[in-house]
Coordinates of C-alpha atoms in Angstrom, one line a residue:
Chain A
X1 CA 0.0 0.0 0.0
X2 CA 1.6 3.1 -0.7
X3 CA 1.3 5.8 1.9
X4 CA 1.0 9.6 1.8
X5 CA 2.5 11.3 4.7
X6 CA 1.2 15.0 4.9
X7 CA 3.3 17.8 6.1
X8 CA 2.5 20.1 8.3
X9 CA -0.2 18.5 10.1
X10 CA -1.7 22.5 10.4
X11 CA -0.6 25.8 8.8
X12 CA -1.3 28.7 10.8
X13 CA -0.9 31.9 8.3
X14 CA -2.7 35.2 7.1
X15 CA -5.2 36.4 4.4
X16 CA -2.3 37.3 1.8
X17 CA 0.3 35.2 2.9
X18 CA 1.5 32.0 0.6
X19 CA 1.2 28.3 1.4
X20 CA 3.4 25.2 0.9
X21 CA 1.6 22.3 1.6
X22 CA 3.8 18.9 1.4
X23 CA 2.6 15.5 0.5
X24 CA 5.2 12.6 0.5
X25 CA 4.7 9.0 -1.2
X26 CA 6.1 6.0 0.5
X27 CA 7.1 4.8 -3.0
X28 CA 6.4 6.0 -6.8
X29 CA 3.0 6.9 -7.9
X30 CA 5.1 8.8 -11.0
X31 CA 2.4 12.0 -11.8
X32 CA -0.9 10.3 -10.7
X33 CA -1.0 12.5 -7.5
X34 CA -4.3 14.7 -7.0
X35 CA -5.1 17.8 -4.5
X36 CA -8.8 18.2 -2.8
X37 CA -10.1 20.8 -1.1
X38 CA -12.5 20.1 1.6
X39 CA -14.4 22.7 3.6
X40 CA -16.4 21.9 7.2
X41 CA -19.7 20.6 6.0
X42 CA -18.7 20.1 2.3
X43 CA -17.3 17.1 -0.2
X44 CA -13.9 17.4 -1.4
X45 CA -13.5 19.6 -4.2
X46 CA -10.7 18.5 -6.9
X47 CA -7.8 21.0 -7.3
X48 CA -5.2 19.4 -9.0
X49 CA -4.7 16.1 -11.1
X50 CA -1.8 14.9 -12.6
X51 CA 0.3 16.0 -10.1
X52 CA 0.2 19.4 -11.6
X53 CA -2.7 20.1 -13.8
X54 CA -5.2 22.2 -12.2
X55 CA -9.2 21.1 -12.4
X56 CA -12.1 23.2 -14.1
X57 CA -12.6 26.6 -12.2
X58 CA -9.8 26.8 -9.5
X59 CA -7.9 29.8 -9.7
X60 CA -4.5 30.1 -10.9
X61 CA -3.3 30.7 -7.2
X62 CA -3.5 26.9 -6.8
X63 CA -0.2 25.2 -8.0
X64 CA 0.9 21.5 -8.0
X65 CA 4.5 20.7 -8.4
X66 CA 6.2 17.2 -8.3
X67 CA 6.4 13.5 -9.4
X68 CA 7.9 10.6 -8.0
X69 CA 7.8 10.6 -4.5
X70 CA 7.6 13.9 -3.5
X71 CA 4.6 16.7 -4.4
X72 CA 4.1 20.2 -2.7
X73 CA 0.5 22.3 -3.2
X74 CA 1.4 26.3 -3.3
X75 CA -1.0 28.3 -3.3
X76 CA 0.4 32.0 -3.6
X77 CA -1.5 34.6 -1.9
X78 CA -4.4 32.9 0.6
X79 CA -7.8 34.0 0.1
X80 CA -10.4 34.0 2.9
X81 CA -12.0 31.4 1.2
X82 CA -8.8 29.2 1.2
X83 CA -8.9 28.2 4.5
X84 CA -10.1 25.0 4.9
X85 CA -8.3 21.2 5.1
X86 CA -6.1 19.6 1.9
X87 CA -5.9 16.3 1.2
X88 CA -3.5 14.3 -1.2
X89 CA -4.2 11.2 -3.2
X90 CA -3.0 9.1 -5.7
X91 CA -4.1 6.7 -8.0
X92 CA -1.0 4.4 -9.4
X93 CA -1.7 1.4 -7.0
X94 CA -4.6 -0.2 -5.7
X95 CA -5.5 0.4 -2.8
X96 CA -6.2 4.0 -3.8
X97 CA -5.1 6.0 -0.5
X98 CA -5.1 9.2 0.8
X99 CA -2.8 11.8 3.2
X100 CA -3.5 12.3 6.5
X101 CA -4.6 16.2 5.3
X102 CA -3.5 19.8 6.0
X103 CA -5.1 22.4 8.2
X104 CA -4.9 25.6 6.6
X105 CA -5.8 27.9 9.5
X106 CA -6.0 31.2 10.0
X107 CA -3.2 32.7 12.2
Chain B
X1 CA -27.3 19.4 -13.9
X2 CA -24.1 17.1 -13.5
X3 CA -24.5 15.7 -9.9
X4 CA -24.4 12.4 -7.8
X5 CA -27.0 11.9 -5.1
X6 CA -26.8 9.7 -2.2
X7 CA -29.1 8.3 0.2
X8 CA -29.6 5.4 2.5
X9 CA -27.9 6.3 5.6
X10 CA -28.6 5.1 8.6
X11 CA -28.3 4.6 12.3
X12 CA -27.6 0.6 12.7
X13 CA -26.7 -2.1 15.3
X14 CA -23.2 -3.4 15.3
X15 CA -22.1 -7.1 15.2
X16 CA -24.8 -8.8 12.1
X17 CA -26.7 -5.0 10.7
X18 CA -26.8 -4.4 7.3
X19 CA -27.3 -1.1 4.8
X20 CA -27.8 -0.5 1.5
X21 CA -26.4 2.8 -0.2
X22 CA -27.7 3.7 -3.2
X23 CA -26.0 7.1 -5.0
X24 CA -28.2 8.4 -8.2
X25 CA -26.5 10.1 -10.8
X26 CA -27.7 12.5 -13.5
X27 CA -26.5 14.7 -16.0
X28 CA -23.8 12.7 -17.2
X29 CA -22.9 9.3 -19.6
X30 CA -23.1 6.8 -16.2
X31 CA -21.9 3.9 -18.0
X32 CA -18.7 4.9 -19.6
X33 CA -17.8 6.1 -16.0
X34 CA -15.8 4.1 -13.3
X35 CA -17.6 5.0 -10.2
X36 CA -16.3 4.6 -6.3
X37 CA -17.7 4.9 -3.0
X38 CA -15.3 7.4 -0.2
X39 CA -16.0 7.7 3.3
X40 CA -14.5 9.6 6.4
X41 CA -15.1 9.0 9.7
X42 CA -16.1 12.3 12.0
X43 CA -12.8 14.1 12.3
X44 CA -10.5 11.8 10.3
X45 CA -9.5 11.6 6.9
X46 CA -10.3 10.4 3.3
X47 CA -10.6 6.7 3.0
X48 CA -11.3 4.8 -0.5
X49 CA -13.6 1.9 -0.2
X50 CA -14.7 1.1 -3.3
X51 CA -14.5 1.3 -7.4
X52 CA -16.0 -0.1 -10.0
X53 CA -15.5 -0.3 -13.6
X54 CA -18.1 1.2 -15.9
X55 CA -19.5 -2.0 -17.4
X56 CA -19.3 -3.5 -13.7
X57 CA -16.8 -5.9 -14.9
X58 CA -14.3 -5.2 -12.5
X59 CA -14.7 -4.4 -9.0
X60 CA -11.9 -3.3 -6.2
X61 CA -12.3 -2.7 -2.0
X62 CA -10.3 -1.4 0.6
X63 CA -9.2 -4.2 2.8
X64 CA -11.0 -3.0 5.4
X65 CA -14.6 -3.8 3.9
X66 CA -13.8 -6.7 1.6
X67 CA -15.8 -9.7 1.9
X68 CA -18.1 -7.4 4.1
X69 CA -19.1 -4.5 1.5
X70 CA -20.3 -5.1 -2.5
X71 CA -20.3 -2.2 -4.7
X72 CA -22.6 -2.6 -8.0
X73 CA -24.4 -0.1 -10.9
X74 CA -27.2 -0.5 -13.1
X75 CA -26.5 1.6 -15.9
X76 CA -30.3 1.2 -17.1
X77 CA -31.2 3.0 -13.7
X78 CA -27.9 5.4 -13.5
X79 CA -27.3 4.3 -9.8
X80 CA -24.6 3.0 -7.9
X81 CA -24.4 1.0 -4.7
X82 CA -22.9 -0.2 -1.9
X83 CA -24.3 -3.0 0.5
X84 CA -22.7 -3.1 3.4
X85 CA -23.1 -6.4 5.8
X86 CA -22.0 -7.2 9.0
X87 CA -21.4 -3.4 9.8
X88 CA -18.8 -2.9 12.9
X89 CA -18.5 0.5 14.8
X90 CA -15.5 1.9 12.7
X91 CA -17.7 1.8 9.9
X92 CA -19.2 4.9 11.5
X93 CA -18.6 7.4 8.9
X94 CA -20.1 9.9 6.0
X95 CA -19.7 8.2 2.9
X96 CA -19.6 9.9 -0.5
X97 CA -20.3 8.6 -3.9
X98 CA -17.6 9.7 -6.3
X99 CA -17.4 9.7 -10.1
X100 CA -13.4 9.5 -12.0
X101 CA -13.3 11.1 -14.7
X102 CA -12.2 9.4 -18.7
X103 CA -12.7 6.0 -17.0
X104 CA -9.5 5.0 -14.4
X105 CA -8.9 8.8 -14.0
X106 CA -9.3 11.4 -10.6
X107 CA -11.9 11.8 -8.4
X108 CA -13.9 14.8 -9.9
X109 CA -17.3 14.9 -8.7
X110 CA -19.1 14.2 -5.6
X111 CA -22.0 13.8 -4.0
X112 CA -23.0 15.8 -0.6
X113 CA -22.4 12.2 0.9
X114 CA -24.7 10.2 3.3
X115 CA -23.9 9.3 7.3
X116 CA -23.7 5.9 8.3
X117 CA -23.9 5.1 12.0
X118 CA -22.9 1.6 13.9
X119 CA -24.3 2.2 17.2
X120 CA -25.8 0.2 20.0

């Protein structure tokens, strides 16, 4: 099973500021590697797919960068709306599996 | 409207209780789409449980359900579902009906999800 170790647990930052959100693979899952968004109350919303392809309607603040092992989520100037929890996944090996998640809070 | 509907959700006994989830789906080609079942537990993360292949030929669980959980479609109906037997208390959880996009691809649309409750 690969794993997907999420890093930091929570980010505490300001309206503004930028975001690096980490998400490491246990072994290679190449470029399938996606980013969701998930708001109290709410599904996930897909950010990213492909490791660095972002989905239908998410701003261009979002970035995905990565392959391999190792993939960071940027996002470059936080929005109020931006706060909320991340989640990594990938899709190159069954079982499917995904991070632990990210807190983005606000500081 | 593209969306994916769930319902079914329940409050069951642990140790022999058993649900059926059914997710309706509209908007969309159903059949062309591999289709999955997601669920989190209150406070936790994302966990896959389920996928299955657009023609239903193929089918794939989490460890943690197999032999316990059996996802199926009928493409006539554009519904998917999950039957879940011998529920245990860690299946507590909201699950969500998700669609992947061009066939094997990402997650990329879900439904508002449906809570699931193993309680005595």
């Amino acid at each position: 099973e690969v794993v997907l170790t999420q890093s930091p647990a929570t980010l505490s930052l300001s309206p503004g500021e930028r975001a690096t959100l980490s998400c490491r693979a246990s072994q290679s899952v190449s470029n399938y590697l996606a980013w969701f968004q998930q708001k109290p109350g709410q599904a996930p919303r897909l950010l990213v797919h492909g490791a660095s392809y972002r989905a239908t309607g998410v701003p261009a603040r979002f970035s995905g960068t990565g392959s391999g092992t190792d993939f960071t989520l940027t996002i470059s100037s936080l929005e109020p709306e931006d706060f909320a929890i991340y989640y990594c996944q990938q899709r190159s090996n069954w079982p499917l599996t995904f991070g632990g998640g990210t807190k983005v809070e606000f500081k | 409207e593209v969306q994916l509907l769930e319902s079914g959700g329940d409050l069951v006994q642990p140790g022999g209780g058993s649900l059926r989830l059914s997710c309706a789906a509209s908007g969309f080609t159903f059949s062309i789409c591999a289709m999955n079942w997601v669920r989190q537990a209150p406070g936790k993360a994302l966990e896959w449980v389920a996928s299955i292949s657009g023609s239903a030929d193929a089918t794939y669980y989490a460890d943690s359900v197999k032999g316990r959980f059996t996802i199926s479609r009928d493409n006539s109906e554009n519904t998917l579902y999950l039957q879940m037997n011998n529920l245990r208390v860690e299946d507590t959880a909201v699950y969500y009906c998700v669609r992947r996009s061009g066939g094997w691809g990402d997650f990329d649309l879900w439904g508002q999800g449906t809570l699931v409750t193993v309680s005595s």
